[in-house]
Coordinates of C-alpha atoms (C1' of nucleotides) in Angstrom, one line a residue:
Chain A
M1 CA -39.2 -16.3 8.6
R2 CA -36.2 -14.8 6.9
T3 CA -36.0 -16.2 3.3
G4 CA -36.4 -12.2 1.9
K5 CA -35.1 -13.7 -1.8
A6 CA -37.7 -13.0 -3.9
G7 CA -37.6 -14.7 -6.5
R8 CA -36.3 -17.9 -7.9
P9 CA -33.9 -20.9 -6.6
P10 CA -32.3 -21.1 -9.6
Q11 CA -30.5 -24.6 -9.6
D12 CA -29.1 -25.6 -6.2
P13 CA -27.6 -22.5 -3.8
A14 CA -26.0 -24.4 -1.3
R15 CA -23.9 -26.1 -4.1
Q16 CA -23.1 -22.5 -6.1
L17 CA -22.2 -21.4 -2.9
A18 CA -19.4 -24.1 -2.2
R19 CA -18.1 -23.6 -5.3
A20 CA -17.2 -19.9 -4.9
H21 CA -16.3 -20.7 -1.4
R22 CA -13.5 -23.2 -3.6
I23 CA -12.5 -20.7 -5.6
L24 CA -12.0 -17.5 -3.4
D25 CA -9.8 -20.6 -1.8
A26 CA -8.1 -21.0 -4.7
A27 CA -7.5 -17.0 -5.3
G28 CA -6.2 -16.6 -1.6
E29 CA -3.5 -18.9 -2.0
L30 CA -2.6 -17.9 -5.3
V31 CA -2.6 -14.3 -4.1
L32 CA -0.4 -15.2 -1.2
R33 CA 2.4 -17.3 -3.2
W34 CA 2.2 -14.6 -6.5
G35 CA 1.0 -12.1 -5.5
Y36 CA -2.3 -10.0 -7.0
D37 CA -0.9 -8.6 -9.7
K38 CA 0.8 -12.1 -11.0
T39 CA -2.9 -14.5 -9.7
T40 CA -4.9 -15.1 -13.0
I41 CA -8.3 -16.3 -13.7
D42 CA -6.9 -19.1 -15.9
D43 CA -4.7 -19.6 -12.1
V44 CA -7.9 -19.5 -10.2
A45 CA -9.9 -21.3 -12.6
T46 CA -7.7 -24.3 -12.8
T47 CA -6.8 -24.2 -9.4
A48 CA -10.3 -24.8 -8.4
G49 CA -11.1 -27.1 -10.8
V50 CA -13.6 -24.6 -12.7
A51 CA -13.9 -23.4 -15.8
K52 CA -12.9 -19.4 -16.9
G53 CA -15.9 -18.9 -17.8
T54 CA -18.0 -20.3 -14.4
I55 CA -16.0 -17.5 -12.4
Y56 CA -17.5 -15.2 -14.4
L57 CA -21.3 -16.6 -13.3
H58 CA -20.1 -15.6 -10.1
W59 CA -18.7 -12.2 -10.3
K60 CA -18.8 -9.8 -12.9
T61 CA -14.8 -9.1 -13.0
R62 CA -11.5 -10.0 -11.8
E63 CA -11.7 -6.9 -9.0
E64 CA -14.7 -7.9 -8.0
L65 CA -13.7 -12.0 -7.3
F66 CA -10.6 -10.6 -5.6
S67 CA -13.0 -7.7 -4.0
A68 CA -14.9 -10.6 -2.3
L69 CA -11.7 -12.9 -1.4
L70 CA -11.2 -9.6 0.9
R71 CA -14.9 -9.3 2.4
R72 CA -14.4 -12.5 2.8
E73 CA -11.2 -12.5 4.8
R74 CA -12.6 -9.8 7.0
V75 CA -15.9 -11.8 8.1
I76 CA -13.0 -14.6 9.0
L77 CA -11.0 -11.9 11.1
L78 CA -13.9 -10.5 12.3
T79 CA -15.7 -14.0 13.6
E80 CA -12.4 -15.3 14.6
V81 CA -12.0 -11.4 17.2
R82 CA -15.8 -12.1 17.9
R83 CA -15.4 -16.0 19.0
R84 CA -12.5 -15.1 20.9
A85 CA -14.0 -12.1 22.6
E86 CA -17.2 -14.1 23.7
D87 CA -16.3 -13.5 27.3
G88 CA -13.5 -11.3 27.6
T89 CA -13.9 -7.9 29.8
G90 CA -14.0 -5.9 26.6
M91 CA -11.0 -3.8 27.4
P92 CA -9.4 -2.0 24.5
G93 CA -6.1 -4.1 25.5
E94 CA -7.4 -6.8 25.7
L95 CA -9.7 -6.6 21.9
I96 CA -6.2 -5.7 20.2
T97 CA -4.2 -8.2 21.3
L98 CA -7.2 -10.1 19.8
L99 CA -7.6 -8.5 16.6
A100 CA -3.8 -8.6 16.2
G101 CA -3.2 -12.2 17.0
A102 CA -5.9 -12.7 14.3
L103 CA -4.1 -9.9 11.6
V104 CA -0.5 -12.3 12.1
E105 CA -2.7 -15.0 11.5
R106 CA -4.7 -14.2 8.3
P107 CA -1.5 -12.6 5.7
I108 CA -3.8 -11.1 3.4
M109 CA -5.7 -9.0 5.4
K110 CA -2.5 -7.8 7.1
A111 CA -1.7 -7.3 4.1
S112 CA -4.5 -5.4 3.6
L113 CA -4.1 -3.7 6.1
L114 CA -0.7 -2.2 5.5
G115 CA -1.4 -1.4 2.2
D116 CA 1.5 -4.3 1.4
S117 CA 2.1 -3.9 -2.6
S118 CA 4.3 -6.9 -2.9
V119 CA 0.9 -9.0 -2.1
L120 CA -2.6 -6.9 -3.1
G121 CA -0.4 -5.3 -6.6
K122 CA -2.8 -2.6 -7.8
L123 CA -5.4 -3.4 -5.7
T124 CA -3.6 -1.7 -2.5
R125 CA -5.0 1.6 -3.0
L126 CA -8.3 0.7 -4.0
K127 CA -9.8 -1.2 -1.5
R128 CA -8.7 1.9 1.2
D129 CA -10.9 4.7 -1.1
S130 CA -14.1 3.0 -1.5
D131 CA -14.7 0.8 1.6
S132 CA -14.5 1.4 4.5
P133 CA -12.7 5.0 5.8
T134 CA -15.2 6.8 7.1
A135 CA -18.3 4.0 7.6
L136 CA -15.7 2.3 10.0
E137 CA -13.6 5.4 11.3
T138 CA -17.5 6.9 12.1
H139 CA -18.1 4.0 13.6
L140 CA -15.2 3.9 15.4
E141 CA -15.5 7.2 17.2
T142 CA -19.2 6.1 18.2
Y143 CA -17.7 3.3 19.8
L144 CA -14.7 5.6 22.0
G145 CA -16.6 7.4 22.8
E146 CA -18.8 5.2 24.3
L147 CA -16.1 3.0 25.8
M148 CA -15.1 6.9 28.0
T149 CA -18.2 7.5 29.2
Y150 CA -18.0 4.3 30.9
G151 CA -14.5 5.1 32.1
A152 CA -12.7 2.2 29.6
L153 CA -10.9 5.3 27.9
R154 CA -8.7 7.7 29.6
A155 CA -10.5 11.0 30.2
D156 CA -7.9 13.5 29.3
L157 CA -7.8 12.3 25.1
T158 CA -10.9 12.9 22.7
P159 CA -12.1 10.8 20.8
R160 CA -10.0 11.0 17.6
E161 CA -6.6 11.2 19.6
H162 CA -7.7 7.2 20.9
A163 CA -8.6 6.2 17.9
H164 CA -4.7 8.1 16.5
I165 CA -3.2 6.1 19.0
L166 CA -5.1 2.9 17.9
A167 CA -4.1 3.3 14.2
S168 CA -0.3 4.2 15.3
I169 CA 0.3 1.5 17.6
L170 CA -1.8 -1.4 15.3
Y171 CA -0.2 -0.4 11.8
G172 CA 3.4 -0.1 13.6
F173 CA 3.5 -3.5 15.8
M174 CA 2.1 -5.1 12.4
I175 CA 4.9 -3.2 10.2
V176 CA 7.8 -3.4 12.1
P177 CA 8.4 -6.9 12.5
Q178 CA 8.4 -6.5 7.9
L179 CA 11.5 -4.0 8.2
L180 CA 13.2 -5.8 10.6
P181 CA 15.7 -8.6 10.1
A182 CA 14.3 -11.8 10.1
G183 CA 16.0 -12.8 13.4
Y184 CA 14.7 -10.0 15.2
R185 CA 11.4 -10.5 15.1
L186 CA 9.1 -11.6 17.8
P187 CA 6.8 -15.1 17.6
D188 CA 3.5 -14.0 16.6
A189 CA 1.7 -15.0 19.6
R190 CA 4.3 -12.5 21.9
L191 CA 3.6 -9.5 19.2
A192 CA 0.2 -9.6 19.4
E193 CA 0.5 -10.0 23.1
L194 CA 2.9 -6.7 23.6
T195 CA 0.5 -5.0 20.8
G196 CA -2.3 -5.4 23.0
D197 CA 0.1 -4.5 26.5
A198 CA 1.1 -0.8 24.5
G199 CA -2.7 0.1 23.2
G200 CA -4.1 -1.0 26.8
R201 CA -1.8 1.0 27.8
A202 CA -1.8 3.7 26.0
L203 CA -5.6 4.0 25.8
T204 CA -6.2 3.7 29.2
P205 CA -6.7 5.4 32.3
N206 CA -4.2 4.7 35.3
A207 CA -6.1 1.3 37.7
P208 CA -6.7 3.5 40.9
D209 CA -7.2 7.3 39.2
A210 CA -10.9 5.1 38.4
P211 CA -11.6 2.6 39.1
V212 CA -14.2 1.0 36.8
T213 CA -17.2 0.2 38.3
P214 CA -19.1 -3.4 38.4
E215 CA -22.2 -2.2 36.3
N216 CA -19.5 0.1 33.8
A217 CA -17.1 -3.1 33.4
R218 CA -20.1 -4.9 32.5
A219 CA -21.7 -2.2 29.8
I220 CA -17.9 -1.7 28.9
A221 CA -17.6 -5.4 27.4
R222 CA -21.8 -5.3 26.4
V223 CA -20.4 -2.5 24.1
T224 CA -17.7 -3.9 23.0
L225 CA -19.4 -7.3 21.5
D226 CA -22.5 -5.1 20.4
Y227 CA -19.2 -3.3 17.9
V228 CA -18.0 -6.2 16.9
D229 CA -21.1 -7.7 16.4
N230 CA -22.0 -4.8 14.3
A231 CA -18.9 -4.6 12.5
L232 CA -19.3 -8.1 11.4
E233 CA -22.6 -7.7 10.6
I234 CA -21.9 -5.2 7.9
A235 CA -19.2 -7.2 6.8
Q236 CA -21.1 -10.3 6.5
R237 CA -24.0 -8.3 4.7
K238 CA -21.0 -7.1 2.3
L239 CA -19.6 -10.5 1.7
A240 CA -23.3 -11.9 1.2
A241 CA -23.5 -9.0 -1.4
S242 CA -20.1 -10.5 -3.3
L243 CA -20.9 -13.8 -3.0
G244 CA -25.1 -14.4 -3.5
D245 CA -26.2 -13.5 -7.1
P246 CA -24.8 -15.3 -9.9
L247 CA -25.2 -12.4 -13.1
G248 CA -28.3 -13.4 -14.0
D249 CA -30.4 -12.3 -10.3
P250 CA -33.0 -9.4 -11.0
L251 CA -32.5 -8.2 -7.4
G252 CA -28.6 -7.7 -8.0
S253 CA -28.9 -6.2 -11.5
K254 CA -28.9 -2.6 -10.2
E255 CA -26.9 -3.2 -7.2
K256 CA -23.9 -0.1 -6.3
Chain B
M1 CA 35.6 43.5 -0.8
R2 CA 34.6 41.8 -3.5
T3 CA 35.3 38.6 -5.1
G4 CA 32.1 38.1 -6.6
K5 CA 33.2 35.3 -9.3
A6 CA 36.9 35.6 -9.5
G7 CA 38.1 36.3 -6.3
R8 CA 40.8 33.6 -5.1
P9 CA 40.7 33.3 -1.4
P10 CA 44.2 31.0 -1.2
Q11 CA 42.6 28.3 0.8
D12 CA 40.5 29.1 4.1
P13 CA 39.4 26.3 5.8
A14 CA 36.6 27.6 7.5
R15 CA 36.0 29.2 4.0
Q16 CA 35.6 25.6 2.6
L17 CA 33.2 24.5 5.0
A18 CA 30.6 27.4 5.2
R19 CA 30.5 26.6 1.6
A20 CA 29.9 22.9 2.3
H21 CA 27.2 23.3 4.0
R22 CA 25.3 26.3 1.5
I23 CA 25.9 23.0 -1.0
L24 CA 23.9 20.8 1.4
D25 CA 21.0 23.6 2.2
A26 CA 20.5 23.5 -1.2
A27 CA 20.5 19.6 -1.8
G28 CA 18.0 19.2 1.4
E29 CA 16.2 22.4 -0.3
L30 CA 15.5 20.2 -3.8
V31 CA 14.8 16.9 -2.2
L32 CA 12.4 18.7 -0.3
R33 CA 11.0 19.9 -2.9
W34 CA 11.4 17.4 -6.1
G35 CA 13.2 14.3 -4.0
Y36 CA 16.3 11.9 -4.3
D37 CA 15.8 10.3 -8.0
K38 CA 15.4 14.3 -9.5
T39 CA 17.8 16.6 -8.2
T40 CA 20.7 17.1 -10.5
I41 CA 24.2 18.2 -9.1
D42 CA 23.5 20.6 -11.7
D43 CA 20.3 21.6 -9.8
V44 CA 22.5 21.9 -6.3
A45 CA 25.4 23.9 -8.6
T46 CA 22.9 26.3 -9.0
T47 CA 21.0 26.5 -6.0
A48 CA 23.7 26.9 -4.1
G49 CA 25.6 29.7 -6.4
V50 CA 28.5 27.7 -7.1
A51 CA 29.9 25.8 -10.0
K52 CA 29.4 22.0 -10.8
G53 CA 32.8 21.4 -10.5
T54 CA 32.9 22.5 -7.2
I55 CA 30.8 20.4 -5.5
Y56 CA 33.3 17.6 -6.9
L57 CA 35.7 19.4 -4.9
H58 CA 34.0 18.1 -1.9
W59 CA 32.2 14.8 -2.8
K60 CA 33.5 12.6 -5.6
T61 CA 30.1 11.1 -6.1
R62 CA 26.6 12.6 -5.8
E63 CA 25.8 9.8 -3.5
E64 CA 28.3 11.0 -0.8
L65 CA 26.7 14.2 -0.9
F66 CA 23.2 13.2 -0.4
S67 CA 24.8 10.5 2.1
A68 CA 26.4 13.9 4.0
L69 CA 23.2 15.6 3.7
L70 CA 21.8 13.0 5.8
R71 CA 24.2 12.6 7.9
R72 CA 24.4 16.6 8.6
E73 CA 20.1 16.2 9.2
R74 CA 20.6 13.5 11.7
V75 CA 23.8 15.6 13.9
I76 CA 21.6 17.9 13.4
L77 CA 18.3 16.3 14.9
L78 CA 20.7 14.7 17.8
T79 CA 21.9 17.9 18.3
E80 CA 18.1 19.4 19.1
V81 CA 17.5 16.2 20.7
R82 CA 20.8 16.7 23.5
R83 CA 20.0 20.6 24.0
R84 CA 16.0 19.3 25.3
A85 CA 17.2 17.1 26.8
E86 CA 19.5 18.6 28.9
D87 CA 17.7 19.7 32.1
G88 CA 15.1 16.6 31.2
T89 CA 14.5 13.5 33.3
G90 CA 15.9 11.0 31.0
M91 CA 13.0 8.6 31.3
P92 CA 11.8 7.1 28.0
G93 CA 8.7 8.7 27.7
E94 CA 10.5 12.2 27.9
L95 CA 12.7 11.4 25.8
I96 CA 10.4 10.1 23.0
T97 CA 8.5 13.3 22.9
L98 CA 11.9 14.7 22.1
L99 CA 12.6 12.6 19.1
A100 CA 9.1 12.3 17.3
G101 CA 9.0 16.2 18.1
A102 CA 12.4 16.6 16.6
L103 CA 11.5 14.2 13.7
V104 CA 8.3 16.1 12.7
E105 CA 10.3 19.1 12.5
R106 CA 12.7 17.2 9.7
P107 CA 11.5 16.1 7.2
I108 CA 14.8 14.7 5.6
M109 CA 14.8 12.5 8.5
K110 CA 11.6 11.4 8.6
A111 CA 11.8 10.7 5.0
S112 CA 14.6 8.5 6.0
L113 CA 13.6 6.9 8.9
L114 CA 10.7 6.3 7.2
G115 CA 11.9 4.8 4.0
D116 CA 9.6 7.4 2.2
S117 CA 11.1 6.2 -1.5
S118 CA 9.2 9.4 -3.0
V119 CA 11.8 11.9 -1.2
L120 CA 14.5 9.7 -1.0
G121 CA 14.1 7.6 -3.8
K122 CA 16.7 5.3 -4.9
L123 CA 18.8 6.1 -2.1
T124 CA 16.0 4.8 -0.1
R125 CA 17.0 1.0 0.9
L126 CA 20.9 1.8 1.1
K127 CA 20.9 4.2 4.3
R128 CA 18.7 1.6 5.9
D129 CA 22.0 -1.2 4.7
S130 CA 25.2 0.6 5.2
D131 CA 24.8 3.1 8.2
S132 CA 23.2 2.6 11.5
P133 CA 21.5 -0.7 11.2
T134 CA 23.7 -3.7 13.6
A135 CA 25.8 -0.4 15.6
L136 CA 23.4 1.4 16.5
E137 CA 21.1 -1.8 17.7
T138 CA 23.8 -2.8 20.0
H139 CA 24.2 0.9 21.6
L140 CA 20.8 1.0 22.0
E141 CA 19.8 -2.1 23.3
T142 CA 22.7 -1.7 25.9
Y143 CA 21.0 1.3 26.6
L144 CA 18.0 0.4 27.0
G145 CA 19.2 -2.7 29.4
E146 CA 21.2 -0.2 31.4
L147 CA 18.0 1.8 32.2
M148 CA 15.8 -1.6 33.1
T149 CA 18.8 -1.8 35.9
Y150 CA 17.8 1.2 37.1
G151 CA 14.4 1.1 37.1
A152 CA 13.4 3.4 34.7
L153 CA 12.1 0.3 32.3
R154 CA 10.0 -2.4 33.2
A155 CA 11.2 -5.4 34.2
D156 CA 8.9 -8.2 33.0
L157 CA 10.3 -7.2 29.9
T158 CA 13.6 -7.6 27.6
P159 CA 15.5 -5.6 25.8
R160 CA 15.0 -6.4 22.4
E161 CA 11.4 -6.3 23.1
H162 CA 12.2 -2.8 24.8
A163 CA 13.6 -2.0 21.7
H164 CA 11.0 -3.9 19.2
I165 CA 7.9 -1.4 21.0
L166 CA 10.1 2.0 21.0
A167 CA 10.8 1.5 17.3
S168 CA 6.9 0.2 17.2
I169 CA 5.0 2.7 18.4
L170 CA 7.8 5.4 16.7
Y171 CA 7.2 4.2 13.5
G172 CA 3.3 3.7 13.8
F173 CA 3.0 7.0 15.1
M174 CA 5.2 9.2 12.4
I175 CA 3.7 6.8 8.8
V176 CA 0.0 6.7 10.4
P177 CA -0.4 10.6 9.5
Q178 CA 0.7 10.4 6.2
L179 CA -1.9 8.1 5.7
L180 CA -5.0 9.8 6.9
P181 CA -6.9 12.2 4.6
A182 CA -5.1 15.3 5.9
G183 CA -8.3 16.7 7.7
Y184 CA -7.6 13.9 10.4
R185 CA -4.5 14.5 11.4
L186 CA -3.5 16.4 14.7
P187 CA -0.8 19.0 15.1
D188 CA 2.8 18.3 14.9
A189 CA 3.3 19.0 18.6
R190 CA 0.3 16.7 19.9
L191 CA 1.3 13.9 18.0
A192 CA 5.0 14.4 19.3
E193 CA 3.2 14.7 23.0
L194 CA 1.3 11.5 22.1
T195 CA 4.0 9.5 20.8
G196 CA 6.5 10.3 24.0
D197 CA 3.1 9.0 25.8
A198 CA 2.5 6.0 24.4
G199 CA 5.4 5.2 24.5
G200 CA 6.4 6.0 28.0
R201 CA 3.2 4.2 29.2
A202 CA 4.4 1.2 26.7
L203 CA 8.2 0.9 28.4
T204 CA 7.6 2.3 31.8
P205 CA 7.0 0.5 35.3
N206 CA 3.7 1.5 36.7
A207 CA 3.9 3.8 38.2
P208 CA 3.7 2.0 42.5
D209 CA 5.0 -0.9 41.5
A210 CA 8.4 0.5 42.0
P211 CA 9.2 4.2 43.0
V212 CA 12.5 5.4 41.6
T213 CA 14.9 6.0 43.6
P214 CA 16.6 10.1 43.9
E215 CA 19.9 8.6 43.0
N216 CA 18.6 6.0 40.2
A217 CA 16.6 9.0 39.0
R218 CA 20.1 11.3 38.7
A219 CA 21.7 7.5 36.8
I220 CA 19.1 7.4 34.9
A221 CA 18.9 11.2 33.6
R222 CA 23.2 11.0 33.5
V223 CA 23.1 7.4 31.3
T224 CA 19.9 8.8 28.9
L225 CA 22.6 12.0 28.2
D226 CA 25.2 9.6 27.7
Y227 CA 23.4 8.1 25.5
V228 CA 22.6 10.9 23.4
D229 CA 26.1 12.1 23.7
N230 CA 27.6 9.2 22.6
A231 CA 25.4 8.9 19.4
L232 CA 25.4 12.2 18.6
E233 CA 29.2 12.0 19.0
I234 CA 29.6 9.3 16.7
A235 CA 27.4 11.0 14.0
Q236 CA 29.5 13.6 14.2
R237 CA 32.3 12.7 13.3
K238 CA 30.8 10.5 10.5
L239 CA 29.6 13.2 9.4
A240 CA 32.9 15.1 9.6
A241 CA 34.3 12.7 7.4
S242 CA 31.7 13.6 5.1
L243 CA 32.4 17.0 5.0
G244 CA 35.9 17.8 5.8
D245 CA 39.0 17.1 3.7
P246 CA 38.1 18.7 0.1
L247 CA 39.6 16.0 -2.0
G248 CA 43.4 16.6 -1.8
D249 CA 43.7 16.5 2.2
P250 CA 46.8 14.0 3.4
L251 CA 44.1 12.6 6.6
G252 CA 41.4 11.9 4.0
S253 CA 43.5 10.4 1.1
K254 CA 43.6 6.9 1.7
E255 CA 39.8 6.4 0.3
K256 CA 38.7 4.3 -2.3
Chain C
dA1 C1' 45.8 27.0 -6.5
dA2 C1' 41.2 27.8 -7.0
dA3 C1' 36.9 27.8 -9.6
dT4 C1' 34.8 27.1 -13.3
dG5 C1' 32.1 25.2 -16.9
dA6 C1' 32.3 22.4 -21.7
dC7 C1' 32.9 18.7 -22.7
dC8 C1' 32.2 13.5 -22.9
dA9 C1' 30.4 9.1 -21.9
dG10 C1' 27.8 5.8 -19.6
dA11 C1' 22.6 5.7 -18.8
dT12 C1' 18.0 7.1 -19.3
dA13 C1' 14.3 8.3 -21.2
dC14 C1' 11.0 8.0 -25.8
dA15 C1' 8.9 6.0 -29.8
dC16 C1' 7.5 2.5 -32.3
dA17 C1' 7.1 -2.1 -33.9
dC18 C1' 5.5 -6.3 -32.7
dA19 C1' 4.9 -10.0 -29.8
dT20 C1' 2.5 -12.0 -25.7
dC21 C1' -0.9 -12.3 -22.1
dC22 C1' -5.3 -12.3 -20.1
dA23 C1' -9.9 -10.5 -18.5
dG24 C1' -13.7 -11.2 -20.7
dT25 C1' -17.5 -13.3 -24.0
dC26 C1' -20.4 -17.1 -26.3
dA27 C1' -21.5 -20.1 -29.5
dA28 C1' -21.6 -25.1 -28.4
dA29 C1' -21.5 -29.4 -25.4
dC30 C1' -24.0 -30.9 -21.6
Chain D
dG1 C1' -30.2 -24.1 -17.5
dT2 C1' -25.7 -24.8 -16.3
dT3 C1' -21.4 -25.6 -17.9
dT4 C1' -17.4 -25.1 -20.8
dG5 C1' -13.3 -23.5 -23.3
dA6 C1' -11.8 -21.6 -28.2
dC7 C1' -11.8 -16.8 -29.1
dT8 C1' -11.0 -12.0 -29.5
dG9 C1' -9.4 -7.1 -28.9
dG10 C1' -6.8 -4.4 -25.3
dA11 C1' -3.4 -4.2 -22.8
dT12 C1' 0.6 -5.3 -21.2
dG13 C1' 5.8 -6.4 -22.1
dT14 C1' 10.5 -6.5 -25.3
dG15 C1' 13.5 -5.1 -28.7
dT16 C1' 15.3 -1.7 -30.8
dG17 C1' 17.6 2.5 -32.6
dT18 C1' 17.0 7.4 -31.3
dA19 C1' 17.8 11.9 -28.1
dT20 C1' 18.1 13.3 -23.7
dC21 C1' 20.2 14.1 -19.7
dT22 C1' 23.3 13.7 -16.5
dG23 C1' 27.5 12.7 -13.2
dG24 C1' 32.1 13.0 -13.6
dT25 C1' 36.3 14.9 -16.0
dC26 C1' 39.6 18.5 -16.6
dA27 C1' 41.9 22.6 -19.9
dT28 C1' 41.7 27.1 -18.7
dT29 C1' 40.9 31.1 -16.3
dT30 C1' 41.5 33.9 -13.3

DNA sequence: AAATGACCAGATACACACATCCAGTCAAAC
DNA sequence: GTTTGACTGGATGTGTGTATCTGGTCATTT
């Protein structure tokens, strides 16, 4: 039994949640069309078919609303990656392909990763600072360290360097198409493939050097799924915190 | 031996050229310190120890002055790359290492590549459009095509894709350090190494697949040096055009 | 002739008043 | 209890007159 929530369910929580998602749908649509700076709460309310005040029953401030949107995007992205990673090998190149593939399909996440101020406006830098930075990177380096012990990553680089390479390749491949004249762009799927390919080649030992034993291969797949699961779980927890509690909730009041 | 201020050396082209370089030195120093937008012609003149009008004996407009600066930077960069490439193999990874290594040492070139508006201000987009784009990329794809025929590049990618990968990796590795907290950064030399390493692995066939014959290796080294030479030559020609002719020069007179 | 720096005009920054917009509130209607 | 939407105040734009700055010129100096 996992009910957890002490206190009283005010009305129909499922209905509330559905409404929150409708509002986020509207916010997402508008932020893509006009950008964060030009998207007003009134717009969001109208598009979502609720009154403005209702939005403030869900989130205390405009910024919290969009923070929830970003968190939901992250959960969707990770869920998708997790789903596609399900029966993969967990090798870096493969995971990067999945990640890149999911990213090119989620413009808001891509904008968040790239710090694209034409979409996220003033929200751009904020997320970078507050949310993920140290925690995510610590988890990442731990995960990379594990991969190294199983021979999935080159032994001649430090975890720090692996992380650096990973970030550079992912960032580079995601941003370069935006700098190129439209005619030069590759199809999204191809871009994702090449990203994973480049990442895999940069991070992975040369095949003959150190063949991965079957049990190591299994371990690699496992720790990879564990890592994605963990990231997803954290993201889900944060999203729940951003969605749950309409203002009055006694638990949420002292939060943060 | 005096000529402190009222010296009138009739007209010594070499002396003129030296003065142009002194002015560019000053401009480079100031643009790095304060950025393009805040660097005034008066500043440059004072720092270079000449009068403002003198600068206009060399360049018709402020923009031409900075264009010359950028062109000189490019020539210096390419000269350095050319020098270091002299007795190399011409394989992609190696060349990328050289290029990245030269880039991290030349902040202005790096800013130009990355479109860093904190340094180049309003000049940022201009260069991108006017100078290099199509010509450079055509030459690049030709060169990549040649490399492919000699087996220096993977045969399962198109030249276009090779160019895309190259750009992504170079851009990613150069820009990521600026986004990271200072503590995470790798030493410049290591960064250049890793860039070339990643580029080489992404673009180069796996060793056992198709061993490069000695004569192909020689051809690769040759076309690489040719490519760099050609790029350098073009850059030098453009620089000469930006430096030469103090306005009166008969050759340059058809300007505007 | 070569170099200078005082000079000019146009651009840019600043300061202020005024209009507009919009996040967030809350009394009233369900 | 839940939802609404008119309302408010602080913030953000806009217009304008003024001051300052700075790219570029050119008569003067050496």
